PDB file of N, CA and C in Angstrom:
ATOM      1  N   GLN A   1      97.567  85.635  97.374  1.00 85.00           N
ATOM      2  CA  GLN A   1      98.994  85.859  97.525  1.00 85.00           C
ATOM      3  C   GLN A   1      99.225  86.715  98.771  1.00 85.00           C
ATOM      4  N   GLU A   2      99.934  86.163  99.731  1.00 96.00           N
ATOM      5  CA  GLU A   2     100.155  86.880 100.979  1.00 96.00           C
ATOM      6  C   GLU A   2     101.411  87.738 100.934  1.00 96.00           C
ATOM      7  N   ASP A   3     101.310  88.886 101.580  1.00 97.00           N
ATOM      8  CA  ASP A   3     102.428  89.820 101.743  1.00 97.00           C
ATOM      9  C   ASP A   3     102.391  90.274 103.205  1.00 97.00           C
ATOM     10  N   CYS A   4     102.997  89.497 104.082  1.00 96.00           N
ATOM     11  CA  CYS A   4     102.877  89.726 105.529  1.00 96.00           C
ATOM     12  C   CYS A   4     103.425  91.066 105.997  1.00 96.00           C
ATOM     13  N   ASP A   5     104.465  91.583 105.340  1.00 98.00           N
ATOM     14  CA  ASP A   5     105.073  92.834 105.814  1.00 98.00           C
ATOM     15  C   ASP A   5     104.585  94.072 105.070  1.00 98.00           C
ATOM     16  N   GLY A   6     103.736  93.889 104.061  1.00 98.00           N
ATOM     17  CA  GLY A   6     103.119  95.028 103.386  1.00 98.00           C
ATOM     18  C   GLY A   6     104.000  95.779 102.415  1.00 98.00           C
ATOM     19  N   ASP A   7     105.161  95.213 102.053  1.00 98.00           N
ATOM     20  CA  ASP A   7     106.089  95.927 101.169  1.00 98.00           C
ATOM     21  C   ASP A   7     105.774  95.776  99.686  1.00 98.00           C
ATOM     22  N   GLY A   8     104.729  95.015  99.370  1.00 98.00           N
ATOM     23  CA  GLY A   8     104.349  94.853  97.972  1.00 98.00           C
ATOM     24  C   GLY A   8     104.984  93.666  97.289  1.00 98.00           C
ATOM     25  N   VAL A   9     105.781  92.886  98.039  1.00 98.00           N
ATOM     26  CA  VAL A   9     106.405  91.678  97.506  1.00 98.00           C
ATOM     27  C   VAL A   9     105.780  90.487  98.236  1.00 98.00           C
ATOM     28  N   ILE A  10     105.212  89.557  97.487  1.00 98.00           N
ATOM     29  CA  ILE A  10     104.553  88.426  98.146  1.00 98.00           C
ATOM     30  C   ILE A  10     105.577  87.547  98.870  1.00 98.00           C
ATOM     31  N   ASN A  11     105.099  86.902  99.926  1.00 98.00           N
ATOM     32  CA  ASN A  11     105.977  86.118 100.802  1.00 98.00           C
ATOM     33  C   ASN A  11     106.804  85.087 100.047  1.00 98.00           C
ATOM     34  N   ILE A  12     106.180  84.343  99.146  1.00 97.00           N
ATOM     35  CA  ILE A  12     106.913  83.288  98.440  1.00 97.00           C
ATOM     36  C   ILE A  12     108.069  83.876  97.624  1.00 97.00           C
ATOM     37  N   THR A  13     107.843  85.028  97.023  1.00 98.00           N
ATOM     38  CA  THR A  13     108.908  85.683  96.255  1.00 98.00           C
ATOM     39  C   THR A  13     110.021  86.142  97.187  1.00 98.00           C
ATOM     40  N   GLU A  14     109.654  86.674  98.357  1.00 97.00           N
ATOM     41  CA  GLU A  14     110.683  87.093  99.315  1.00 97.00           C
ATOM     42  C   GLU A  14     111.533  85.902  99.747  1.00 97.00           C
ATOM     43  N   CYS A  15     110.889  84.767  99.999  1.00 97.00           N
ATOM     44  CA  CYS A  15     111.641  83.569 100.382  1.00 97.00           C
ATOM     45  C   CYS A  15     112.586  83.139  99.261  1.00 97.00           C
ATOM     46  N   GLU A  16     112.091  83.190  98.018  1.00 97.00           N
ATOM     47  CA  GLU A  16     112.934  82.844  96.871  1.00 97.00           C
ATOM     48  C   GLU A  16     114.102  83.812  96.723  1.00 97.00           C
ATOM     49  N   ASN A  17     113.868  85.093  97.046  1.00 96.00           N
ATOM     50  CA  ASN A  17     114.918  86.118  96.923  1.00 96.00           C
ATOM     51  C   ASN A  17     115.906  86.107  98.072  1.00 96.00           C
ATOM     52  N   GLY A  18     115.528  85.453  99.173  1.00 97.00           N
ATOM     53  CA  GLY A  18     116.363  85.496 100.369  1.00 97.00           C
ATOM     54  C   GLY A  18     116.129  86.748 101.193  1.00 97.00           C
ATOM     55  N   THR A  19     115.010  87.445 100.934  1.00 97.00           N
ATOM     56  CA  THR A  19     114.653  88.599 101.764  1.00 97.00           C
ATOM     57  C   THR A  19     113.658  88.133 102.819  1.00 97.00           C
ATOM     58  N   ASP A  20     113.457  88.924 103.847  1.00 98.00           N
ATOM     59  CA  ASP A  20     112.641  88.549 105.005  1.00 98.00           C
ATOM     60  C   ASP A  20     111.191  88.971 104.791  1.00 98.00           C
ATOM     61  N   PRO A  21     110.267  88.006 104.665  1.00 97.00           N
ATOM     62  CA  PRO A  21     108.868  88.342 104.436  1.00 97.00           C
ATOM     63  C   PRO A  21     108.180  89.016 105.624  1.00 97.00           C
ATOM     64  N   SER A  22     108.884  89.135 106.752  1.00 97.00           N
ATOM     65  CA  SER A  22     108.307  89.828 107.904  1.00 97.00           C
ATOM     66  C   SER A  22     109.001  91.159 108.182  1.00 97.00           C
ATOM     67  N   ASP A  23     109.950  91.550 107.318  1.00 98.00           N
ATOM     68  CA  ASP A  23     110.660  92.831 107.472  1.00 98.00           C
ATOM     69  C   ASP A  23     110.262  93.745 106.308  1.00 98.00           C
ATOM     70  N   PRO A  24     109.481  94.798 106.576  1.00 98.00           N
ATOM     71  CA  PRO A  24     108.991  95.650 105.490  1.00 98.00           C
ATOM     72  C   PRO A  24     110.081  96.420 104.753  1.00 98.00           C
ATOM     73  N   CYS A  25     111.294  96.441 105.290  1.00 98.00           N
ATOM     74  CA  CYS A  25     112.374  97.178 104.624  1.00 98.00           C
ATOM     75  C   CYS A  25     113.404  96.248 103.987  1.00 98.00           C
ATOM     76  N   ASP A  26     113.096  94.954 103.944  1.00 98.00           N
ATOM     77  CA  ASP A  26     113.981  93.979 103.322  1.00 98.00           C
ATOM     78  C   ASP A  26     113.248  93.396 102.121  1.00 98.00           C
ATOM     79  N   TYR A  27     113.492  93.969 100.951  1.00 97.00           N
ATOM     80  CA  TYR A  27     112.806  93.547  99.736  1.00 97.00           C
ATOM     81  C   TYR A  27     113.612  94.000  98.529  1.00 97.00           C
ATOM     82  N   ILE A  28     113.255  93.458  97.382  1.00 96.00           N
ATOM     83  CA  ILE A  28     113.854  93.877  96.116  1.00 96.00           C
ATOM     84  C   ILE A  28     112.780  94.654  95.353  1.00 96.00           C
ATOM     85  N   ILE A  29     113.072  95.914  95.057  1.00 95.00           N
ATOM     86  CA  ILE A  29     112.098  96.820  94.443  1.00 95.00           C
ATOM     87  C   ILE A  29     111.489  96.222  93.175  1.00 95.00           C
ATOM     88  N   ALA A  30     112.307  95.588  92.353  1.00 96.00           N
ATOM     89  CA  ALA A  30     111.819  95.038  91.085  1.00 96.00           C
ATOM     90  C   ALA A  30     110.741  93.973  91.282  1.00 96.00           C
ATOM     91  N   ASN A  31     110.635  93.422  92.491  1.00 97.00           N
ATOM     92  CA  ASN A  31     109.656  92.371  92.755  1.00 97.00           C
ATOM     93  C   ASN A  31     108.402  92.877  93.452  1.00 97.00           C
ATOM     94  N   GLN A  32     108.248  94.191  93.559  1.00 96.00           N
ATOM     95  CA  GLN A  32     107.014  94.739  94.133  1.00 96.00           C
ATOM     96  C   GLN A  32     105.909  94.633  93.087  1.00 96.00           C
ATOM     97  N   THR A  33     105.020  93.661  93.298  1.00 96.00           N
ATOM     98  CA  THR A  33     103.933  93.435  92.350  1.00 96.00           C
ATOM     99  C   THR A  33     102.569  93.725  92.969  1.00 96.00           C
ATOM    100  N   GLU A  34     102.509  93.862  94.272  1.00 96.00           N
ATOM    101  CA  GLU A  34     101.263  94.098  94.991  1.00 96.00           C
ATOM    102  C   GLU A  34     101.236  95.538  95.489  1.00 96.00           C
ATOM    103  N   GLU A  35     100.054  96.011  95.838  1.00 96.00           N
ATOM    104  CA  GLU A  35      99.935  97.337  96.436  1.00 96.00           C
ATOM    105  C   GLU A  35     100.535  97.296  97.847  1.00 96.00           C
ATOM    106  N   GLN A  36     101.328  98.308  98.187  1.00 97.00           N
ATOM    107  CA  GLN A  36     101.929  98.354  99.511  1.00 97.00           C
ATOM    108  C   GLN A  36     100.884  98.778 100.543  1.00 97.00           C
ATOM    109  N   SER A  37     101.093  98.333 101.787  1.00 98.00           N
ATOM    110  CA  SER A  37     100.180  98.703 102.875  1.00 98.00           C
ATOM    111  C   SER A  37     100.416 100.154 103.283  1.00 98.00           C
ATOM    112  N   GLN A  38      99.434 100.751 103.925  1.00 98.00           N
ATOM    113  CA  GLN A  38      99.592 102.127 104.423  1.00 98.00           C
ATOM    114  C   GLN A  38     100.726 102.203 105.434  1.00 98.00           C
ATOM    115  N   ASP A  39     100.865 101.171 106.269  1.00 98.00           N
ATOM    116  CA  ASP A  39     101.974 101.156 107.235  1.00 98.00           C
ATOM    117  C   ASP A  39     103.314 101.234 106.509  1.00 98.00           C
ATOM    118  N   TRP A  40     103.456 100.475 105.399  1.00 98.00           N
ATOM    119  CA  TRP A  40     104.699 100.509 104.641  1.00 98.00           C
ATOM    120  C   TRP A  40     104.899 101.881 104.005  1.00 98.00           C
ATOM    121  N   LEU A  41     103.831 102.448 103.450  1.00 98.00           N
ATOM    122  CA  LEU A  41     103.941 103.760 102.808  1.00 98.00           C
ATOM    123  C   LEU A  41     104.374 104.827 103.810  1.00 98.00           C
ATOM    124  N   ASP A  42     103.970 104.674 105.076  1.00 98.00           N
ATOM    125  CA  ASP A  42     104.315 105.650 106.112  1.00 98.00           C
ATOM    126  C   ASP A  42     105.724 105.458 106.672  1.00 98.00           C
ATOM    127  N   LEU A  43     106.324 104.300 106.460  1.00 98.00           N
ATOM    128  CA  LEU A  43     107.682 104.029 106.944  1.00 98.00           C
ATOM    129  C   LEU A  43     108.719 104.814 106.142  1.00 98.00           C
ATOM    130  N   ASP A  44     109.919 104.899 106.688  1.00 98.00           N
ATOM    131  CA  ASP A  44     111.065 105.491 105.999  1.00 98.00           C
ATOM    132  C   ASP A  44     112.182 104.453 106.031  1.00 98.00           C
ATOM    133  N   CYS A  45     112.159 103.522 105.093  1.00 98.00           N
ATOM    134  CA  CYS A  45     113.092 102.398 105.113  1.00 98.00           C
ATOM    135  C   CYS A  45     114.558 102.811 105.035  1.00 98.00           C
ATOM    136  N   ASP A  46     114.882 103.845 104.288  1.00 98.00           N
ATOM    137  CA  ASP A  46     116.285 104.222 104.139  1.00 98.00           C
ATOM    138  C   ASP A  46     116.740 105.276 105.142  1.00 98.00           C
ATOM    139  N   GLY A  47     115.823 105.838 105.909  1.00 98.00           N
ATOM    140  CA  GLY A  47     116.199 106.774 106.966  1.00 98.00           C
ATOM    141  C   GLY A  47     116.537 108.174 106.510  1.00 98.00           C
ATOM    142  N   ASP A  48     116.159 108.554 105.286  1.00 98.00           N
ATOM    143  CA  ASP A  48     116.505 109.874 104.772  1.00 98.00           C
ATOM    144  C   ASP A  48     115.515 110.973 105.160  1.00 98.00           C
ATOM    145  N   GLY A  49     114.499 110.613 105.950  1.00 98.00           N
ATOM    146  CA  GLY A  49     113.531 111.617 106.386  1.00 98.00           C
ATOM    147  C   GLY A  49     112.339 111.774 105.455  1.00 98.00           C
ATOM    148  N   VAL A  50     112.256 110.905 104.443  1.00 98.00           N
ATOM    149  CA  VAL A  50     111.144 110.933 103.485  1.00 98.00           C
ATOM    150  C   VAL A  50     110.450 109.573 103.556  1.00 98.00           C
ATOM    151  N   SER A  51     109.134 109.585 103.747  1.00 98.00           N
ATOM    152  CA  SER A  51     108.410 108.317 103.840  1.00 98.00           C
ATOM    153  C   SER A  51     108.498 107.546 102.524  1.00 98.00           C
ATOM    154  N   ASN A  52     108.363 106.225 102.618  1.00 98.00           N
ATOM    155  CA  ASN A  52     108.399 105.381 101.415  1.00 98.00           C
ATOM    156  C   ASN A  52     107.361 105.833 100.392  1.00 98.00           C
ATOM    157  N   GLY A  53     106.148 106.122 100.864  1.00 98.00           N
ATOM    158  CA  GLY A  53     105.093 106.550  99.955  1.00 98.00           C
ATOM    159  C   GLY A  53     105.440 107.832  99.218  1.00 98.00           C
ATOM    160  N   GLN A  54     106.026 108.784  99.940  1.00 98.00           N
ATOM    161  CA  GLN A  54     106.419 110.043  99.304  1.00 98.00           C
ATOM    162  C   GLN A  54     107.552 109.809  98.320  1.00 98.00           C
ATOM    163  N   GLU A  55     108.469 108.898  98.660  1.00 98.00           N
ATOM    164  CA  GLU A  55     109.558 108.596  97.723  1.00 98.00           C
ATOM    165  C   GLU A  55     109.001 108.021  96.420  1.00 98.00           C
ATOM    166  N   ILE A  56     107.986 107.178  96.521  1.00 96.00           N
ATOM    167  CA  ILE A  56     107.366 106.640  95.307  1.00 96.00           C
ATOM    168  C   ILE A  56     106.755 107.776  94.499  1.00 96.00           C
ATOM    169  N   GLU A  57     106.048 108.687  95.167  1.00 98.00           N
ATOM    170  CA  GLU A  57     105.468 109.842  94.465  1.00 98.00           C
ATOM    171  C   GLU A  57     106.552 110.701  93.829  1.00 98.00           C
ATOM    172  N   ASP A  58     107.684 110.872  94.531  1.00 98.00           N
ATOM    173  CA  ASP A  58     108.777 111.716  94.037  1.00 98.00           C
ATOM    174  C   ASP A  58     109.616 111.028  92.965  1.00 98.00           C
ATOM    175  N   GLY A  59     109.477 109.710  92.834  1.00 97.00           N
ATOM    176  CA  GLY A  59     110.308 108.978  91.878  1.00 97.00           C
ATOM    177  C   GLY A  59     111.701 108.713  92.403  1.00 97.00           C
ATOM    178  N   THR A  60     111.860 108.712  93.739  1.00 98.00           N
ATOM    179  CA  THR A  60     113.155 108.409  94.342  1.00 98.00           C
ATOM    180  C   THR A  60     113.116 106.997  94.928  1.00 98.00           C
ATOM    181  N   ASP A  61     114.260 106.494  95.347  1.00 97.00           N
ATOM    182  CA  ASP A  61     114.409 105.110  95.799  1.00 97.00           C
ATOM    183  C   ASP A  61     114.240 105.018  97.314  1.00 97.00           C
ATOM    184  N   PRO A  62     113.190 104.321  97.790  1.00 98.00           N
ATOM    185  CA  PRO A  62     112.966 104.205  99.236  1.00 98.00           C
ATOM    186  C   PRO A  62     114.023 103.380  99.972  1.00 98.00           C
ATOM    187  N   LEU A  63     114.965 102.797  99.240  1.00 97.00           N
ATOM    188  CA  LEU A  63     116.039 102.027  99.878  1.00 97.00           C
ATOM    189  C   LEU A  63     117.402 102.707  99.760  1.00 97.00           C
ATOM    190  N   ASP A  64     117.459 103.898  99.186  1.00 98.00           N
ATOM    191  CA  ASP A  64     118.729 104.611  98.989  1.00 98.00           C
ATOM    192  C   ASP A  64     118.703 105.897  99.806  1.00 98.00           C
ATOM    193  N   LEU A  65     119.509 105.946 100.875  1.00 97.00           N
ATOM    194  CA  LEU A  65     119.448 107.097 101.773  1.00 97.00           C
ATOM    195  C   LEU A  65     119.925 108.397 101.137  1.00 97.00           C
ATOM    196  N   CYS A  66     120.523 108.355  99.966  1.00 98.00           N
ATOM    197  CA  CYS A  66     120.960 109.585  99.305  1.00 98.00           C
ATOM    198  C   CYS A  66     120.109 109.942  98.093  1.00 98.00           C
ATOM    199  N   ASP A  67     119.090 109.155  97.822  1.00 98.00           N
ATOM    200  CA  ASP A  67     118.191 109.441  96.699  1.00 98.00           C
ATOM    201  C   ASP A  67     116.865 109.913  97.285  1.00 98.00           C
ATOM    202  N   TYR A  68     116.732 111.224  97.415  1.00 98.00           N
ATOM    203  CA  TYR A  68     115.536 111.814  98.018  1.00 98.00           C
ATOM    204  C   TYR A  68     115.376 113.243  97.535  1.00 98.00           C
ATOM    205  N   ASP A  69     114.165 113.757  97.679  1.00 97.00           N
ATOM    206  CA  ASP A  69     113.874 115.153  97.385  1.00 97.00           C
ATOM    207  C   ASP A  69     113.841 115.868  98.732  1.00 97.00           C
ATOM    208  N   SER A  70     114.764 116.783  98.951  1.00 96.00           N
ATOM    209  CA  SER A  70     114.873 117.434 100.265  1.00 96.00           C
ATOM    210  C   SER A  70     113.603 118.181 100.653  1.00 96.00           C
ATOM    211  N   SER A  71     112.823 118.627  99.686  1.00 97.00           N
ATOM    212  CA  SER A  71     111.579 119.327 100.018  1.00 97.00           C
ATOM    213  C   SER A  71     110.527 118.364 100.575  1.00 97.00           C
ATOM    214  N   SER A  72     110.777 117.059 100.473  1.00 98.00           N
ATOM    215  CA  SER A  72     109.850 116.054 100.981  1.00 98.00           C
ATOM    216  C   SER A  72     110.269 115.495 102.341  1.00 98.00           C
ATOM    217  N   GLN A  73     111.362 116.001 102.894  1.00 97.00           N
ATOM    218  CA  GLN A  73     111.804 115.510 104.207  1.00 97.00           C
ATOM    219  C   GLN A  73     110.872 116.046 105.290  1.00 97.00           C
ATOM    220  N   THR A  74     110.013 115.166 105.801  1.00 97.00           N
ATOM    221  CA  THR A  74     109.071 115.549 106.851  1.00 97.00           C
ATOM    222  C   THR A  74     109.275 114.720 108.115  1.00 97.00           C
ATOM    223  N   LEU A  75     110.083 113.688 108.031  1.00 98.00           N
ATOM    224  CA  LEU A  75     110.372 112.820 109.171  1.00 98.00           C
ATOM    225  C   LEU A  75     111.794 113.088 109.652  1.00 98.00           C
ATOM    226  N   PRO A  76     112.078 112.808 110.917  1.00 97.00           N
ATOM    227  CA  PRO A  76     113.464 112.979 111.368  1.00 97.00           C
ATOM    228  C   PRO A  76     114.373 111.948 110.691  1.00 97.00           C
ATOM    229  N   PRO A  77     115.463 112.382 110.077  1.00 98.00           N
ATOM    230  CA  PRO A  77     116.390 111.435 109.458  1.00 98.00           C
ATOM    231  C   PRO A  77     117.030 110.532 110.519  1.00 98.00           C
ATOM    232  N   SER A  78     117.463 109.348 110.095  1.00 98.00           N
ATOM    233  CA  SER A  78     118.103 108.387 110.994  1.00 98.00           C
ATOM    234  C   SER A  78     119.517 108.840 111.348  1.00 98.00           C
ATOM    235  N   ASP A  79     120.062 108.230 112.394  1.00 98.00           N
ATOM    236  CA  ASP A  79     121.456 108.492 112.764  1.00 98.00           C
ATOM    237  C   ASP A  79     122.382 108.126 111.605  1.00 98.00           C
ATOM    238  N   GLU A  80     122.068 107.024 110.922  1.00 98.00           N
ATOM    239  CA  GLU A  80     122.885 106.612 109.777  1.00 98.00           C
ATOM    240  C   GLU A  80     122.906 107.710 108.716  1.00 98.00           C
ATOM    241  N   TRP A  81     121.741 108.303 108.402  1.00 98.00           N
ATOM    242  CA  TRP A  81     121.685 109.368 107.405  1.00 98.00           C
ATOM    243  C   TRP A  81     122.475 110.582 107.885  1.00 98.00           C
ATOM    244  N   ASN A  82     122.299 110.948 109.145  1.00 98.00           N
ATOM    245  CA  ASN A  82     123.009 112.114 109.686  1.00 98.00           C
ATOM    246  C   ASN A  82     124.518 111.950 109.620  1.00 98.00           C
ATOM    247  N   GLU A  83     125.005 110.727 109.803  1.00 98.00           N
ATOM    248  CA  GLU A  83     126.447 110.467 109.816  1.00 98.00           C
ATOM    249  C   GLU A  83     127.019 110.259 108.420  1.00 98.00           C
ATOM    250  N   PHE A  84     126.150 110.001 107.430  1.00 98.00           N
ATOM    251  CA  PHE A  84     126.596 109.742 106.064  1.00 98.00           C
ATOM    252  C   PHE A  84     126.868 111.065 105.346  1.00 98.00           C
ATOM    253  N   ASP A  85     127.643 111.030 104.295  1.00 98.00           N
ATOM    254  CA  ASP A  85     127.971 112.217 103.504  1.00 98.00           C
ATOM    255  C   ASP A  85     127.489 111.998 102.073  1.00 98.00           C
ATOM    256  N   CYS A  86     126.222 112.336 101.823  1.00 98.00           N
ATOM    257  CA  CYS A  86     125.619 112.052 100.514  1.00 98.00           C
ATOM    258  C   CYS A  86     126.315 112.749  99.353  1.00 98.00           C
ATOM    259  N   ASP A  87     126.807 113.951  99.549  1.00 98.00           N
ATOM    260  CA  ASP A  87     127.418 114.666  98.426  1.00 98.00           C
ATOM    261  C   ASP A  87     128.930 114.471  98.345  1.00 98.00           C
ATOM    262  N   GLY A  88     129.499 113.735  99.309  1.00 97.00           N
ATOM    263  CA  GLY A  88     130.921 113.394  99.245  1.00 97.00           C
ATOM    264  C   GLY A  88     131.869 114.553  99.452  1.00 97.00           C
ATOM    265  N   ASN A  89     131.417 115.628 100.114  1.00 97.00           N
ATOM    266  CA  ASN A  89     132.290 116.789 100.298  1.00 97.00           C
ATOM    267  C   ASN A  89     133.037 116.782 101.629  1.00 97.00           C
ATOM    268  N   GLY A  90     132.943 115.682 102.367  1.00 97.00           N
ATOM    269  CA  GLY A  90     133.681 115.584 103.619  1.00 97.00           C
ATOM    270  C   GLY A  90     132.938 116.109 104.829  1.00 97.00           C
ATOM    271  N   VAL A  91     131.703 116.548 104.675  1.00 98.00           N
ATOM    272  CA  VAL A  91     130.888 117.037 105.791  1.00 98.00           C
ATOM    273  C   VAL A  91     129.649 116.139 105.878  1.00 98.00           C
ATOM    274  N   PRO A  92     129.438 115.489 107.030  1.00 98.00           N
ATOM    275  CA  PRO A  92     128.271 114.611 107.156  1.00 98.00           C
ATOM    276  C   PRO A  92     126.953 115.366 106.973  1.00 98.00           C
ATOM    277  N   ASN A  93     125.944 114.646 106.497  1.00 98.00           N
ATOM    278  CA  ASN A  93     124.629 115.244 106.241  1.00 98.00           C
ATOM    279  C   ASN A  93     124.093 116.020 107.441  1.00 98.00           C
ATOM    280  N   GLY A  94     124.150 115.411 108.629  1.00 97.00           N
ATOM    281  CA  GLY A  94     123.620 116.071 109.825  1.00 97.00           C
ATOM    282  C   GLY A  94     124.319 117.393 110.112  1.00 97.00           C
ATOM    283  N   GLN A  95     125.623 117.414 109.913  1.00 97.00           N
ATOM    284  CA  GLN A  95     126.380 118.660 110.121  1.00 97.00           C
ATOM    285  C   GLN A  95     125.984 119.697 109.084  1.00 97.00           C
ATOM    286  N   GLU A  96     125.759 119.248 107.849  1.00 97.00           N
ATOM    287  CA  GLU A  96     125.323 120.188 106.803  1.00 97.00           C
ATOM    288  C   GLU A  96     123.983 120.815 107.165  1.00 97.00           C
ATOM    289  N   ILE A  97     123.071 120.021 107.721  1.00 96.00           N
ATOM    290  CA  ILE A  97     121.770 120.564 108.145  1.00 96.00           C
ATOM    291  C   ILE A  97     121.994 121.609 109.237  1.00 96.00           C
ATOM    292  N   GLU A  98     122.856 121.291 110.214  1.00 97.00           N
ATOM    293  CA  GLU A  98     123.175 122.265 111.276  1.00 97.00           C
ATOM    294  C   GLU A  98     123.792 123.534 110.697  1.00 97.00           C
ATOM    295  N   ASP A  99     124.642 123.370 109.688  1.00 97.00           N
ATOM    296  CA  ASP A  99     125.328 124.518 109.070  1.00 97.00           C
ATOM    297  C   ASP A  99     124.420 125.315 108.136  1.00 97.00           C
ATOM    298  N   GLY A 100     123.273 124.733 107.755  1.00 97.00           N
ATOM    299  CA  GLY A 100     122.403 125.398 106.784  1.00 97.00           C
ATOM    300  C   GLY A 100     122.904 125.233 105.365  1.00 97.00           C
ATOM    301  N   THR A 101     123.725 124.194 105.125  1.00 98.00           N
ATOM    302  CA  THR A 101     124.206 123.912 103.775  1.00 98.00           C
ATOM    303  C   THR A 101     123.444 122.708 103.217  1.00 98.00           C
ATOM    304  N   ASP A 102     123.610 122.433 101.947  1.00 97.00           N
ATOM    305  CA  ASP A 102     122.839 121.404 101.240  1.00 97.00           C
ATOM    306  C   ASP A 102     123.613 120.088 101.196  1.00 97.00           C
ATOM    307  N   PRO A 103     123.098 119.034 101.874  1.00 98.00           N
ATOM    308  CA  PRO A 103     123.793 117.745 101.863  1.00 98.00           C
ATOM    309  C   PRO A 103     123.802 117.046 100.503  1.00 98.00           C
ATOM    310  N   GLN A 104     123.148 117.636  99.506  1.00 97.00           N
ATOM    311  CA  GLN A 104     123.150 117.070  98.158  1.00 97.00           C
ATOM    312  C   GLN A 104     123.992 117.888  97.183  1.00 97.00           C
ATOM    313  N   ASP A 105     124.641 118.939  97.675  1.00 98.00           N
ATOM    314  CA  ASP A 105     125.456 119.806  96.812  1.00 98.00           C
ATOM    315  C   ASP A 105     126.898 119.800  97.328  1.00 98.00           C
ATOM    316  N   PRO A 106     127.814 119.152  96.609  1.00 98.00           N
ATOM    317  CA  PRO A 106     129.188 119.053  97.086  1.00 98.00           C
ATOM    318  C   PRO A 106     129.916 120.396  97.201  1.00 98.00           C
ATOM    319  N   CYS A 107     129.383 121.432  96.575  1.00 97.00           N
ATOM    320  CA  CYS A 107     130.026 122.743  96.620  1.00 97.00           C
ATOM    321  C   CYS A 107     129.443 123.649  97.701  1.00 97.00           C
ATOM    322  N   ASP A 108     128.375 123.207  98.364  1.00 97.00           N
ATOM    323  CA  ASP A 108     127.731 124.002  99.408  1.00 97.00           C
ATOM    324  C   ASP A 108     128.115 123.387 100.753  1.00 97.00           C
ATOM    325  N   LEU A 109     129.097 123.991 101.418  1.00 97.00           N
ATOM    326  CA  LEU A 109     129.591 123.456 102.678  1.00 97.00           C
ATOM    327  C   LEU A 109     130.270 124.541 103.492  1.00 97.00           C
ATOM    328  N   ASP A 110     130.358 124.283 104.789  1.00 97.00           N
ATOM    329  CA  ASP A 110     131.179 125.099 105.691  1.00 97.00           C
ATOM    330  C   ASP A 110     132.505 124.345 105.792  1.00 97.00           C
ATOM    331  N   ILE A 111     133.531 124.904 105.166  1.00 95.00           N
ATOM    332  CA  ILE A 111     134.819 124.210 105.042  1.00 95.00           C
ATOM    333  C   ILE A 111     135.434 123.900 106.412  1.00 95.00           C
ATOM    334  N   THR A 112     135.058 124.649 107.437  1.00 95.00           N
ATOM    335  CA  THR A 112     135.618 124.400 108.763  1.00 95.00           C
ATOM    336  C   THR A 112     135.091 123.095 109.365  1.00 95.00           C
ATOM    337  N   ASN A 113     134.023 122.525 108.792  1.00 94.00           N
ATOM    338  CA  ASN A 113     133.484 121.260 109.293  1.00 94.00           C
ATOM    339  C   ASN A 113     133.841 120.083 108.405  1.00 94.00           C
ATOM    340  N   GLN A 114     134.745 120.307 107.452  1.00 92.00           N
ATOM    341  CA  GLN A 114     135.173 119.243 106.552  1.00 92.00           C
ATOM    342  C   GLN A 114     136.139 118.316 107.295  1.00 92.00           C
ATOM    343  N   SER A 115     135.956 117.004 107.128  1.00 83.00           N
ATOM    344  CA  SER A 115     136.878 116.061 107.810  1.00 83.00           C
ATOM    345  C   SER A 115     137.897 115.485 106.860  1.00 83.00           C
TER     346      SER A 115
END
């Protein structure tokens, strides 16, 4: 059973699902039946600054940019993550990091940066 992109989903299943068997970040989690490649484990598919492998260890979703353990952020977050507002308090994640506030806590914010 081939898995060309190393995401743990075999190519035939990806084709049946309509996901791209050559894109390691285009897959359906429920269909991961194979061991993922080290390259895939080292990637950060959702851009939250936590590698896919660490997200699996943490029990978080490697495809959800707001489902992460902040203590596991070792990679630079993506522009998309920086611009998103995970806690919904009106301050983007990147601004919260600059402010020293928690992008996962809606009550921890610098109100002057609220949009």
